[in-house]
């Protein structure tokens, strides 16, 4: 890289550090660290949500899959922005009924009791660390592809910066850096696309050189694989802790609804941009690894002085997701596990410092996970199987229909987890025998058990704190 590009990248890191330092002055309580004092209006909510879920999977992962399978993977993955729009319309506003809630566990306790909160906290924590690992791997991949730095070293550098500003500034720092990162990706990803198309000689040349299968809805996927991928992205990240936390940070139901819904609509556009970048890379660099499709285009096609800024925007995409999951994981551990079950008498000041300490430790754990992950998308799909078949169904049913039966929720979570594990790692090829992915099997088991147990024990209601009407 030219020294001008390196200077642009360094300037980006300095800006993140400055934001973290300034944000530290605003963090005086656990509520500030967790939900930024519930003062995130819809334009900021839109920017921080979009920056959070458009991470390594949505950028390099989508580009890499388009490199291999064409637009088919984009069509399958479009299930996620569909789910986000639906969540924004129907669910996000209802989350503001839960006064003082900071986590999914806070809501699960009100709907299903104390032990539902504990189980939710454990699964949420494992899930967040898994997604963090995928983003850490993406950070290392960017450094390796653009600067020739060893992936392990790149992971340590990038995640070191994320851990620093998120530990010091909490949600205030995460949201402010997310806004900066959103602006960077909104500007520089389309610029990369346009430069790549120009390098190809125009859109007509790109279309002419690609195989017809790369434009079909299912590509070389069979119907079963396509449907499994669609469902995985429909449910895998829906209402995961960082996104729920964003809705809870909004001042009211209106801001939560608008910010959440617009971020989902933006996702469709971004998926198209990142997938098309992958197709351009396929024509220009057919022999590279798919995960390197986007970084390779940035390194070789962009003009001097722009490469560093676009690299910074690519890192911004990844780091914005990483900081969200890191902050959420630390808040989950303290709020859903440590305070209610280990040290109920913890003071507000102690809780804030505990969240910062856990933030640091979990960041280190995510780095270790990243060193063993085989690819960005594989890491994401493994993590998805820890969320949708366990917490998601009871959470949605509880919020939408105000269902309150602890036995049904806990039984469903356990059943979903066991079936998923059996399907994915058991001694039989259940996926081949049934055609169902582990995630789909786990979700079906979860929903079935919840329904049966709820009908049997629905009169055994959970007494929970009152929530105000939406």
Short mmCIF file of C-alpha atoms in Angstrom, two decimals:
data_model
loop_
_atom_site.label_atom_id
_atom_site.label_comp_id
_atom_site.label_asym_id
_atom_site.label_seq_id
_atom_site.Cartn_x
_atom_site.Cartn_y
_atom_site.Cartn_z
CA UNK A 1 0.00 0.00 0.00
CA UNK A 2 1.08 3.56 -0.72
CA UNK A 3 1.91 5.75 2.28
CA UNK A 4 -1.13 7.96 1.50
CA UNK A 5 -3.40 4.93 1.86
CA UNK A 6 -1.70 3.93 5.12
CA UNK A 7 -2.20 7.48 6.43
CA UNK A 8 -5.92 7.30 5.60
CA UNK A 9 -6.22 4.03 7.49
CA UNK A 10 -4.32 5.40 10.49
CA UNK A 11 -6.56 8.47 10.54
CA UNK A 12 -9.59 6.19 10.76
CA UNK A 13 -8.18 4.32 13.75
CA UNK A 14 -7.26 7.58 15.48
CA UNK A 15 -10.83 8.82 14.98
CA UNK A 16 -12.24 5.66 16.60
CA UNK A 17 -9.93 6.08 19.58
CA UNK A 18 -10.95 9.72 19.96
CA UNK A 19 -14.65 8.81 19.89
CA UNK A 20 -14.07 6.17 22.57
CA UNK A 21 -12.23 8.68 24.75
CA UNK A 22 -14.97 11.31 24.41
CA UNK A 23 -17.73 8.76 24.99
CA UNK A 24 -16.17 7.63 28.26
CA UNK A 25 -17.20 10.96 29.77
CA UNK A 26 -20.87 10.16 29.10
CA UNK A 27 -20.81 6.71 30.67
CA UNK A 28 -21.76 7.15 34.31
CA UNK A 29 -24.03 4.16 34.83
CA UNK A 30 -24.81 0.69 33.56
CA UNK A 31 -27.77 2.11 31.60
CA UNK A 32 -25.39 4.44 29.76
CA UNK A 33 -23.07 1.52 28.97
CA UNK A 34 -25.93 -0.76 27.84
CA UNK A 35 -28.51 1.42 26.04
CA UNK A 36 -26.93 4.91 25.87
CA UNK A 37 -29.48 6.33 28.27
CA UNK A 38 -32.44 5.48 25.96
CA UNK A 39 -31.84 8.59 23.83
CA UNK A 40 -31.25 7.09 20.37
CA UNK A 41 -33.71 8.68 17.91
CA UNK A 42 -34.68 6.92 14.67
CA UNK A 43 -32.06 8.41 12.26
CA UNK A 44 -29.26 7.35 14.61
CA UNK A 45 -31.00 4.03 15.29
CA UNK A 46 -31.20 3.38 11.54
CA UNK A 47 -27.50 4.15 11.05
CA UNK A 48 -26.27 2.10 13.99
CA UNK A 49 -28.50 -0.88 13.16
CA UNK A 50 -27.49 -0.87 9.50
CA UNK A 51 -23.82 -0.61 10.42
CA UNK A 52 -24.23 -3.43 12.93
CA UNK A 53 -25.84 -6.06 10.75
CA UNK A 54 -23.93 -5.20 7.57
CA UNK A 55 -20.72 -6.75 8.85
CA UNK A 56 -18.19 -9.22 7.49
CA UNK A 57 -20.88 -11.66 6.42
CA UNK A 58 -22.94 -9.04 4.58
CA UNK A 59 -19.90 -7.56 2.84
CA UNK A 60 -17.04 -10.00 2.24
CA UNK A 61 -19.20 -13.03 2.95
CA UNK A 62 -21.90 -12.02 0.42
CA UNK A 63 -19.23 -11.06 -2.14
CA UNK A 64 -17.50 -14.42 -1.64
CA UNK A 65 -20.71 -16.40 -2.00
CA UNK A 66 -21.68 -14.42 -5.13
CA UNK A 67 -18.21 -15.25 -6.47
CA UNK A 68 -19.08 -18.95 -6.08
CA UNK A 69 -22.83 -19.08 -6.67
CA UNK A 70 -23.88 -15.83 -8.34
CA UNK A 71 -26.88 -13.83 -7.18
CA UNK A 72 -28.55 -16.97 -5.79
CA UNK A 73 -26.95 -16.49 -2.39
CA UNK A 74 -28.09 -12.85 -2.35
CA UNK A 75 -31.66 -14.00 -3.00
CA UNK A 76 -31.44 -16.54 -0.18
CA UNK A 77 -29.82 -14.06 2.22
CA UNK A 78 -32.44 -11.41 1.42
CA UNK A 79 -34.54 -13.21 4.00
CA UNK A 80 -32.66 -11.25 6.66
CA UNK A 81 -33.69 -7.73 5.53
CA UNK A 82 -37.22 -9.12 5.04
CA UNK A 83 -37.19 -10.30 8.66
CA UNK A 84 -35.77 -6.95 9.77
CA UNK A 85 -38.54 -4.96 8.07
CA UNK A 86 -41.23 -7.22 9.57
CA UNK A 87 -39.60 -6.95 12.99
CA UNK A 88 -39.52 -3.18 12.70
CA UNK A 89 -43.22 -3.02 11.87
CA UNK A 90 -44.64 -5.57 14.30
CA UNK A 91 -42.19 -6.28 17.13
CA UNK A 92 -39.73 -3.42 17.71
CA UNK A 93 -42.46 -1.00 18.92
CA UNK A 94 -43.71 -3.55 21.45
CA UNK A 95 -40.26 -3.85 23.01
CA UNK A 96 -40.67 -0.36 24.46
CA UNK A 97 -43.41 -1.71 26.74
CA UNK A 98 -40.70 -3.24 28.92
CA UNK A 99 -39.65 -0.36 31.13
CA UNK A 100 -35.99 -0.42 32.12
CA UNK A 101 -35.17 -3.45 29.93
CA UNK A 102 -31.61 -3.61 28.56
CA UNK A 103 -31.39 -7.20 27.28
CA UNK A 104 -33.43 -10.03 25.78
CA UNK A 105 -33.11 -11.68 29.19
CA UNK A 106 -34.89 -8.75 30.86
CA UNK A 107 -37.89 -9.35 28.61
CA UNK A 108 -37.76 -13.14 28.89
CA UNK A 109 -37.87 -12.89 32.68
CA UNK A 110 -40.98 -10.73 32.57
CA UNK A 111 -42.68 -13.19 30.22
CA UNK A 112 -41.38 -16.55 31.40
CA UNK A 113 -39.68 -16.22 34.76
CA UNK A 114 -36.26 -16.04 36.36
CA UNK A 115 -34.75 -19.24 34.99
CA UNK A 116 -35.81 -18.38 31.45
CA UNK A 117 -33.65 -15.30 31.90
CA UNK A 118 -30.65 -17.42 32.94
CA UNK A 119 -30.97 -19.83 30.01
CA UNK A 120 -31.46 -16.90 27.63
CA UNK A 121 -28.36 -15.23 29.02
CA UNK A 122 -26.21 -18.33 28.52
CA UNK A 123 -27.32 -18.98 24.93
CA UNK A 124 -27.14 -15.27 24.06
CA UNK A 125 -23.61 -15.05 25.40
CA UNK A 126 -22.40 -18.05 23.39
CA UNK A 127 -24.14 -16.73 20.28
CA UNK A 128 -22.59 -13.26 20.57
CA UNK A 129 -19.09 -14.67 21.01
CA UNK A 130 -19.59 -16.84 17.91
CA UNK A 131 -20.68 -13.88 15.75
CA UNK A 132 -17.82 -11.85 17.20
CA UNK A 133 -15.43 -14.56 16.06
CA UNK A 134 -16.78 -14.34 12.51
CA UNK A 135 -16.22 -10.58 12.47
CA UNK A 136 -12.73 -10.94 13.96
CA UNK A 137 -11.88 -13.40 11.18
CA UNK A 138 -13.17 -10.88 8.63
CA UNK A 139 -10.94 -8.15 10.13
CA UNK A 140 -7.91 -10.42 9.81
CA UNK A 141 -8.87 -11.31 6.23
CA UNK A 142 -9.00 -7.62 5.24
CA UNK A 143 -5.59 -6.86 6.72
CA UNK A 144 -4.10 -9.92 5.05
CA UNK A 145 -5.57 -9.23 1.62
CA UNK A 146 -4.82 -5.51 1.48
CA UNK A 147 -1.63 -5.07 3.47
CA UNK A 148 -0.14 -8.57 3.41
CA UNK A 149 -0.31 -8.78 7.20
CA UNK A 150 -0.67 -12.24 8.70
CA UNK A 151 -4.36 -12.98 9.44
CA UNK A 152 -3.64 -13.60 13.12
CA UNK A 153 -1.83 -10.26 13.42
CA UNK A 154 -4.66 -8.52 11.58
CA UNK A 155 -7.20 -10.03 13.96
CA UNK A 156 -5.20 -8.80 16.95
CA UNK A 157 -4.82 -5.26 15.57
CA UNK A 158 -8.42 -4.77 14.45
CA UNK A 159 -10.05 -6.40 17.46
CA UNK A 160 -7.65 -4.57 19.75
CA UNK A 161 -9.07 -1.25 18.54
CA UNK A 162 -12.66 -2.50 18.88
CA UNK A 163 -12.08 -3.79 22.40
CA UNK A 164 -10.43 -0.51 23.41
CA UNK A 165 -13.16 1.93 22.40
CA UNK A 166 -16.10 -0.34 23.30
CA UNK A 167 -14.66 -1.08 26.74
CA UNK A 168 -14.02 2.57 27.53
CA UNK A 169 -17.11 4.15 25.96
CA UNK A 170 -19.76 1.42 26.08
CA UNK A 171 -22.88 1.85 23.95
CA UNK A 172 -22.25 5.58 23.54
CA UNK A 173 -18.95 4.82 21.79
CA UNK A 174 -20.44 1.93 19.82
CA UNK A 175 -23.30 4.04 18.46
CA UNK A 176 -21.14 7.05 17.60
CA UNK A 177 -18.56 4.91 15.82
CA UNK A 178 -21.38 3.04 14.08
CA UNK A 179 -22.69 6.30 12.62
CA UNK A 180 -19.21 7.14 11.29
CA UNK A 181 -18.83 3.60 9.96
CA UNK A 182 -22.28 3.67 8.34
CA UNK A 183 -21.46 6.89 6.49
CA UNK A 184 -18.20 5.37 5.27
CA UNK A 185 -19.80 2.19 3.94
CA UNK A 186 -22.70 4.14 2.39
CA UNK A 187 -20.20 6.25 0.42
CA UNK A 188 -17.27 3.95 -0.36
CA UNK A 189 -18.95 0.61 -1.07
CA UNK A 190 -20.93 2.07 -4.02
CA UNK A 191 -17.76 3.86 -5.17
CA UNK A 192 -15.95 0.51 -5.18
CA UNK A 193 -18.79 -1.00 -7.20
CA UNK A 194 -18.73 1.79 -9.79
CA UNK A 195 -14.95 1.64 -10.17
CA UNK A 196 -15.12 -2.13 -10.55
CA UNK A 197 -17.79 -1.88 -13.26
CA UNK A 198 -15.69 0.71 -15.06
CA UNK A 199 -12.67 -1.63 -14.82
CA UNK A 200 -14.81 -4.28 -16.51
CA UNK A 201 -15.68 -1.92 -19.37
CA UNK A 202 -19.25 -1.35 -18.28
CA UNK A 203 -22.23 -3.29 -16.93
CA UNK A 204 -22.86 -4.85 -20.34
CA UNK A 205 -19.43 -6.49 -20.29
CA UNK A 206 -20.03 -7.85 -16.78
CA UNK A 207 -23.35 -9.39 -17.82
CA UNK A 208 -21.87 -10.82 -21.02
CA UNK A 209 -18.96 -12.56 -19.27
CA UNK A 210 -20.91 -14.14 -16.42
CA UNK A 211 -22.55 -17.57 -16.81
CA UNK A 212 -26.34 -17.50 -17.01
CA UNK A 213 -26.58 -19.56 -13.81
CA UNK A 214 -25.13 -16.63 -11.84
CA UNK A 215 -28.31 -14.63 -12.54
CA UNK A 216 -30.85 -17.30 -11.60
CA UNK A 217 -32.74 -17.23 -8.32
CA UNK A 218 -31.47 -20.59 -7.06
CA UNK A 219 -28.24 -20.90 -9.10
CA UNK A 220 -26.61 -24.26 -8.52
CA UNK A 221 -28.42 -24.74 -5.20
CA UNK A 222 -31.02 -27.47 -5.00
CA UNK A 223 -34.47 -26.44 -3.71
CA UNK A 224 -33.77 -27.95 -0.28
CA UNK A 225 -30.46 -26.11 0.14
CA UNK A 226 -31.93 -22.81 -1.06
CA UNK A 227 -34.89 -23.05 1.32
CA UNK A 228 -32.59 -24.03 4.21
CA UNK A 229 -30.38 -20.99 3.54
CA UNK A 230 -33.41 -18.72 3.26
CA UNK A 231 -34.79 -19.92 6.60
CA UNK A 232 -31.35 -19.67 8.22
CA UNK A 233 -31.12 -16.00 7.28
CA UNK A 234 -34.79 -15.36 8.02
CA UNK A 235 -34.44 -16.55 11.60
CA UNK A 236 -30.72 -16.75 12.35
CA UNK A 237 -30.15 -13.11 13.35
CA UNK A 238 -33.70 -11.93 13.95
CA UNK A 239 -33.95 -10.01 17.23
CA UNK A 240 -30.51 -11.14 18.34
CA UNK A 241 -29.25 -9.35 21.48
CA UNK A 242 -27.44 -6.39 19.84
CA UNK A 243 -30.39 -5.54 17.58
CA UNK A 244 -32.92 -5.89 20.39
CA UNK A 245 -30.64 -3.72 22.50
CA UNK A 246 -30.77 -1.02 19.79
CA UNK A 247 -34.57 -0.98 19.82
CA UNK A 248 -34.53 -0.75 23.61
CA UNK A 249 -32.16 2.24 23.34
CA UNK A 250 -34.80 4.21 21.42
CA UNK A 251 -36.78 6.78 23.45
CA UNK A 252 -40.19 5.45 22.35
CA UNK A 253 -42.04 2.94 20.17
CA UNK A 254 -42.24 5.28 17.16
CA UNK A 255 -38.48 5.78 16.94
CA UNK A 256 -37.89 2.06 17.41
CA UNK A 257 -40.32 1.20 14.58
CA UNK A 258 -39.02 3.71 12.02
CA UNK A 259 -35.31 3.15 12.66
CA UNK A 260 -35.61 -0.64 12.60
CA UNK A 261 -37.75 -0.74 9.45
CA UNK A 262 -35.58 1.63 7.37
CA UNK A 263 -32.44 -0.29 8.28
CA UNK A 264 -34.03 -3.43 6.85
CA UNK A 265 -34.88 -1.68 3.59
CA UNK A 266 -31.30 -0.42 3.32
CA UNK A 267 -30.11 -4.02 3.65
CA UNK A 268 -31.58 -4.96 0.25
CA UNK A 269 -29.51 -2.27 -1.46
CA UNK A 270 -26.31 -3.17 0.35
CA UNK A 271 -26.67 -6.88 -0.41
CA UNK A 272 -26.96 -6.08 -4.10
CA UNK A 273 -23.84 -3.89 -3.99
CA UNK A 274 -21.68 -6.43 -2.14
CA UNK A 275 -22.89 -9.35 -4.29
CA UNK A 276 -22.16 -7.48 -7.52
CA UNK A 277 -18.67 -6.68 -6.26
CA UNK A 278 -18.17 -10.43 -5.84
CA UNK A 279 -19.25 -11.04 -9.46
CA UNK A 280 -16.84 -8.37 -10.73
CA UNK A 281 -14.02 -10.05 -8.79
CA UNK A 282 -14.95 -13.41 -10.35
CA UNK A 283 -14.27 -12.03 -13.83
CA UNK A 284 -11.18 -10.01 -12.91
CA UNK A 285 -9.54 -12.46 -10.48
CA UNK A 286 -11.00 -15.93 -11.08
CA UNK A 287 -8.25 -17.80 -9.18
CA UNK A 288 -8.49 -16.06 -5.78
CA UNK A 289 -10.18 -17.40 -2.64
CA UNK A 290 -13.88 -16.33 -2.56
CA UNK A 291 -13.54 -14.57 0.82
CA UNK A 292 -10.89 -12.33 -0.78
CA UNK A 293 -13.16 -11.15 -3.62
CA UNK A 294 -13.95 -7.74 -2.14
CA UNK A 295 -10.50 -7.01 -0.60
CA UNK A 296 -8.76 -7.99 -3.87
CA UNK A 297 -10.87 -5.56 -5.90
CA UNK A 298 -10.12 -2.80 -3.41
CA UNK A 299 -6.38 -3.50 -3.51
CA UNK A 300 -5.92 -3.72 -7.26
CA UNK A 301 -8.64 -1.67 -8.96
CA UNK A 302 -8.92 1.48 -6.86
CA UNK A 303 -6.78 4.55 -7.55
CA UNK A 304 -4.00 5.82 -5.28
CA UNK A 305 -5.25 7.57 -2.16
CA UNK A 306 -8.71 5.98 -2.36
CA UNK A 307 -7.57 2.47 -1.39
CA UNK A 308 -6.85 3.40 2.22
CA UNK A 309 -10.24 5.09 2.64
CA UNK A 310 -12.12 2.17 1.10
CA UNK A 311 -10.11 -0.26 3.21
CA UNK A 312 -11.12 1.80 6.22
CA UNK A 313 -14.77 1.60 5.11
CA UNK A 314 -14.48 -2.19 4.72
CA UNK A 315 -12.98 -2.45 8.18
CA UNK A 316 -15.74 -0.11 9.37
CA UNK A 317 -18.37 -2.54 8.08
CA UNK A 318 -16.81 -5.41 10.01
CA UNK A 319 -15.84 -3.53 13.16
CA UNK A 320 -19.30 -1.96 13.52
CA UNK A 321 -20.78 -5.43 13.87
CA UNK A 322 -18.00 -6.61 16.15
CA UNK A 323 -18.38 -3.71 18.59
CA UNK A 324 -22.15 -4.26 18.79
CA UNK A 325 -21.85 -7.93 19.68
CA UNK A 326 -19.01 -7.26 22.09
CA UNK A 327 -20.96 -4.62 24.01
CA UNK A 328 -24.06 -6.80 24.03
CA UNK A 329 -22.19 -9.86 25.31
CA UNK A 330 -20.73 -7.97 28.26
CA UNK A 331 -24.12 -6.49 29.20
CA UNK A 332 -25.75 -9.94 28.92
CA UNK A 333 -23.23 -11.54 31.26
CA UNK A 334 -23.59 -8.89 33.94
CA UNK A 335 -27.36 -8.26 33.67
CA UNK A 336 -28.64 -11.78 32.97
CA UNK A 337 -26.13 -14.01 34.75
CA UNK A 338 -23.83 -12.25 37.22
CA UNK A 339 -26.17 -9.79 38.94
CA UNK A 340 -29.32 -11.94 39.34
CA UNK A 341 -27.62 -15.26 40.14
CA UNK A 342 -24.15 -14.52 41.55
CA UNK A 343 -24.07 -11.08 43.17
CA UNK A 344 -27.53 -9.48 43.52
CA UNK A 345 -26.17 -6.73 45.77
CA UNK A 346 -23.70 -5.35 43.25
CA UNK A 347 -23.64 -1.54 43.22
CA UNK A 348 -24.18 0.55 40.11
CA UNK A 349 -20.52 1.57 40.03
CA UNK A 350 -19.34 -2.02 40.45
CA UNK A 351 -21.73 -3.16 37.71
CA UNK A 352 -20.29 -0.61 35.28
CA UNK A 353 -16.72 -1.72 35.96
CA UNK A 354 -17.76 -5.38 35.73
CA UNK A 355 -19.28 -4.73 32.29
CA UNK A 356 -16.04 -3.13 31.16
CA UNK A 357 -13.95 -6.02 32.48
CA UNK A 358 -16.19 -8.62 30.84
CA UNK A 359 -16.10 -6.61 27.61
CA UNK A 360 -12.32 -6.98 27.61
CA UNK A 361 -12.37 -10.72 28.41
CA UNK A 362 -15.04 -11.57 25.83
CA UNK A 363 -13.09 -9.68 23.17
CA UNK A 364 -10.15 -11.97 23.87
CA UNK A 365 -12.45 -15.01 23.63
CA UNK A 366 -13.74 -13.90 20.24
CA UNK A 367 -10.19 -13.64 18.93
CA UNK A 368 -9.55 -17.25 19.96
CA UNK A 369 -12.76 -18.37 18.21
CA UNK A 370 -11.67 -16.55 15.04
CA UNK A 371 -8.36 -18.39 14.92
CA UNK A 372 -10.21 -21.71 14.55
CA UNK A 373 -13.06 -20.67 12.20
CA UNK A 374 -12.74 -21.98 8.64
CA UNK A 375 -14.65 -19.20 6.84
CA UNK A 376 -16.73 -16.14 7.64
CA UNK A 377 -20.04 -17.61 6.42
CA UNK A 378 -19.40 -20.96 8.14
CA UNK A 379 -18.80 -19.15 11.43
CA UNK A 380 -22.03 -17.19 10.99
CA UNK A 381 -24.15 -20.23 10.14
CA UNK A 382 -22.79 -22.18 13.12
CA UNK A 383 -23.66 -19.27 15.39
CA UNK A 384 -27.15 -18.92 13.90
CA UNK A 385 -27.91 -22.48 15.00
CA UNK A 386 -27.43 -21.34 18.61
CA UNK A 387 -30.11 -18.65 18.43
CA UNK A 388 -33.09 -19.44 16.21
CA UNK A 389 -33.74 -22.99 17.54
CA UNK A 390 -33.47 -21.87 21.16
CA UNK A 391 -34.48 -18.33 22.18
CA UNK A 392 -36.17 -16.76 19.17
CA UNK A 393 -39.54 -18.56 19.10
CA UNK A 394 -40.44 -18.09 22.80
CA UNK A 395 -39.18 -14.51 22.64
CA UNK A 396 -41.36 -13.58 19.64
CA UNK A 397 -44.42 -15.38 21.00
CA UNK A 398 -43.99 -13.74 24.39
CA UNK A 399 -43.63 -10.23 22.99
CA UNK A 400 -46.31 -10.47 20.29
CA UNK A 401 -49.00 -12.33 22.25
CA UNK A 402 -47.96 -11.67 25.86
CA UNK A 403 -47.73 -15.41 26.59
CA UNK A 404 -46.52 -16.23 30.09
CA UNK A 405 -45.71 -19.85 30.89
CA UNK A 406 -42.21 -20.61 32.13
CA UNK A 407 -42.49 -24.37 31.57
CA UNK A 408 -43.31 -23.92 27.88
CA UNK A 409 -40.44 -21.50 27.25
CA UNK A 410 -37.75 -23.46 29.09
CA UNK A 411 -38.88 -26.80 27.63
CA UNK A 412 -38.90 -25.34 24.11
CA UNK A 413 -35.40 -23.87 24.49
CA UNK A 414 -33.98 -27.16 25.74
CA UNK A 415 -35.78 -29.21 23.06
CA UNK A 416 -34.62 -26.90 20.28
CA UNK A 417 -31.02 -27.05 21.47
CA UNK A 418 -31.00 -30.86 21.80
CA UNK A 419 -32.56 -31.46 18.38
CA UNK A 420 -30.15 -29.01 16.74
CA UNK A 421 -27.15 -30.72 18.32
CA UNK A 422 -28.46 -34.17 17.36
CA UNK A 423 -29.13 -33.07 13.76
CA UNK A 424 -25.78 -31.37 13.32
CA UNK A 425 -23.36 -33.53 15.30
CA UNK A 426 -25.25 -36.74 16.05
CA UNK A 427 -24.25 -40.24 14.83
CA UNK A 428 -26.88 -40.32 12.04
CA UNK A 429 -27.10 -38.33 8.83
CA UNK A 430 -30.45 -36.80 9.74
CA UNK A 431 -29.96 -33.92 7.34
CA UNK A 432 -29.58 -36.34 4.44
CA UNK A 433 -32.45 -38.56 5.59
CA UNK A 434 -34.98 -35.79 6.17
CA UNK A 435 -33.78 -32.95 3.95
CA UNK A 436 -34.07 -30.59 6.94
CA UNK A 437 -31.13 -28.51 8.14
CA UNK A 438 -30.24 -28.58 11.82
CA UNK A 439 -31.55 -25.04 12.25
CA UNK A 440 -34.94 -25.84 10.70
CA UNK A 441 -35.28 -29.07 12.70
CA UNK A 442 -34.42 -27.22 15.90
CA UNK A 443 -36.91 -24.42 15.20
CA UNK A 444 -39.70 -26.93 14.47
CA UNK A 445 -38.92 -28.84 17.68
CA UNK A 446 -38.89 -25.59 19.64
CA UNK A 447 -42.24 -24.42 18.28
CA UNK A 448 -43.88 -27.85 18.71
CA UNK A 449 -42.76 -28.28 22.30
CA UNK A 450 -43.68 -24.70 23.20
CA UNK A 451 -47.20 -25.16 21.82
CA UNK A 452 -47.82 -28.51 23.53
CA UNK A 453 -46.47 -27.46 26.93
CA UNK A 454 -48.22 -24.08 26.79
CA UNK A 455 -51.57 -25.72 26.15
CA UNK A 456 -50.99 -28.10 29.06
CA UNK A 457 -49.74 -25.51 31.58
CA UNK A 458 -50.98 -22.14 30.34
CA UNK A 459 -53.00 -21.59 33.50
CA UNK A 460 -49.74 -21.71 35.48
CA UNK A 461 -48.96 -18.10 34.68
CA UNK A 462 -45.73 -16.24 35.40
CA UNK A 463 -46.25 -13.27 37.65
CA UNK A 464 -44.13 -10.50 36.22
CA UNK A 465 -43.67 -6.75 36.63
CA UNK A 466 -46.29 -4.72 34.90
CA UNK A 467 -45.52 -3.25 31.53
CA UNK A 468 -47.09 -0.12 30.16
CA UNK A 469 -49.33 -0.30 27.10
CA UNK A 470 -47.76 0.46 23.76
#
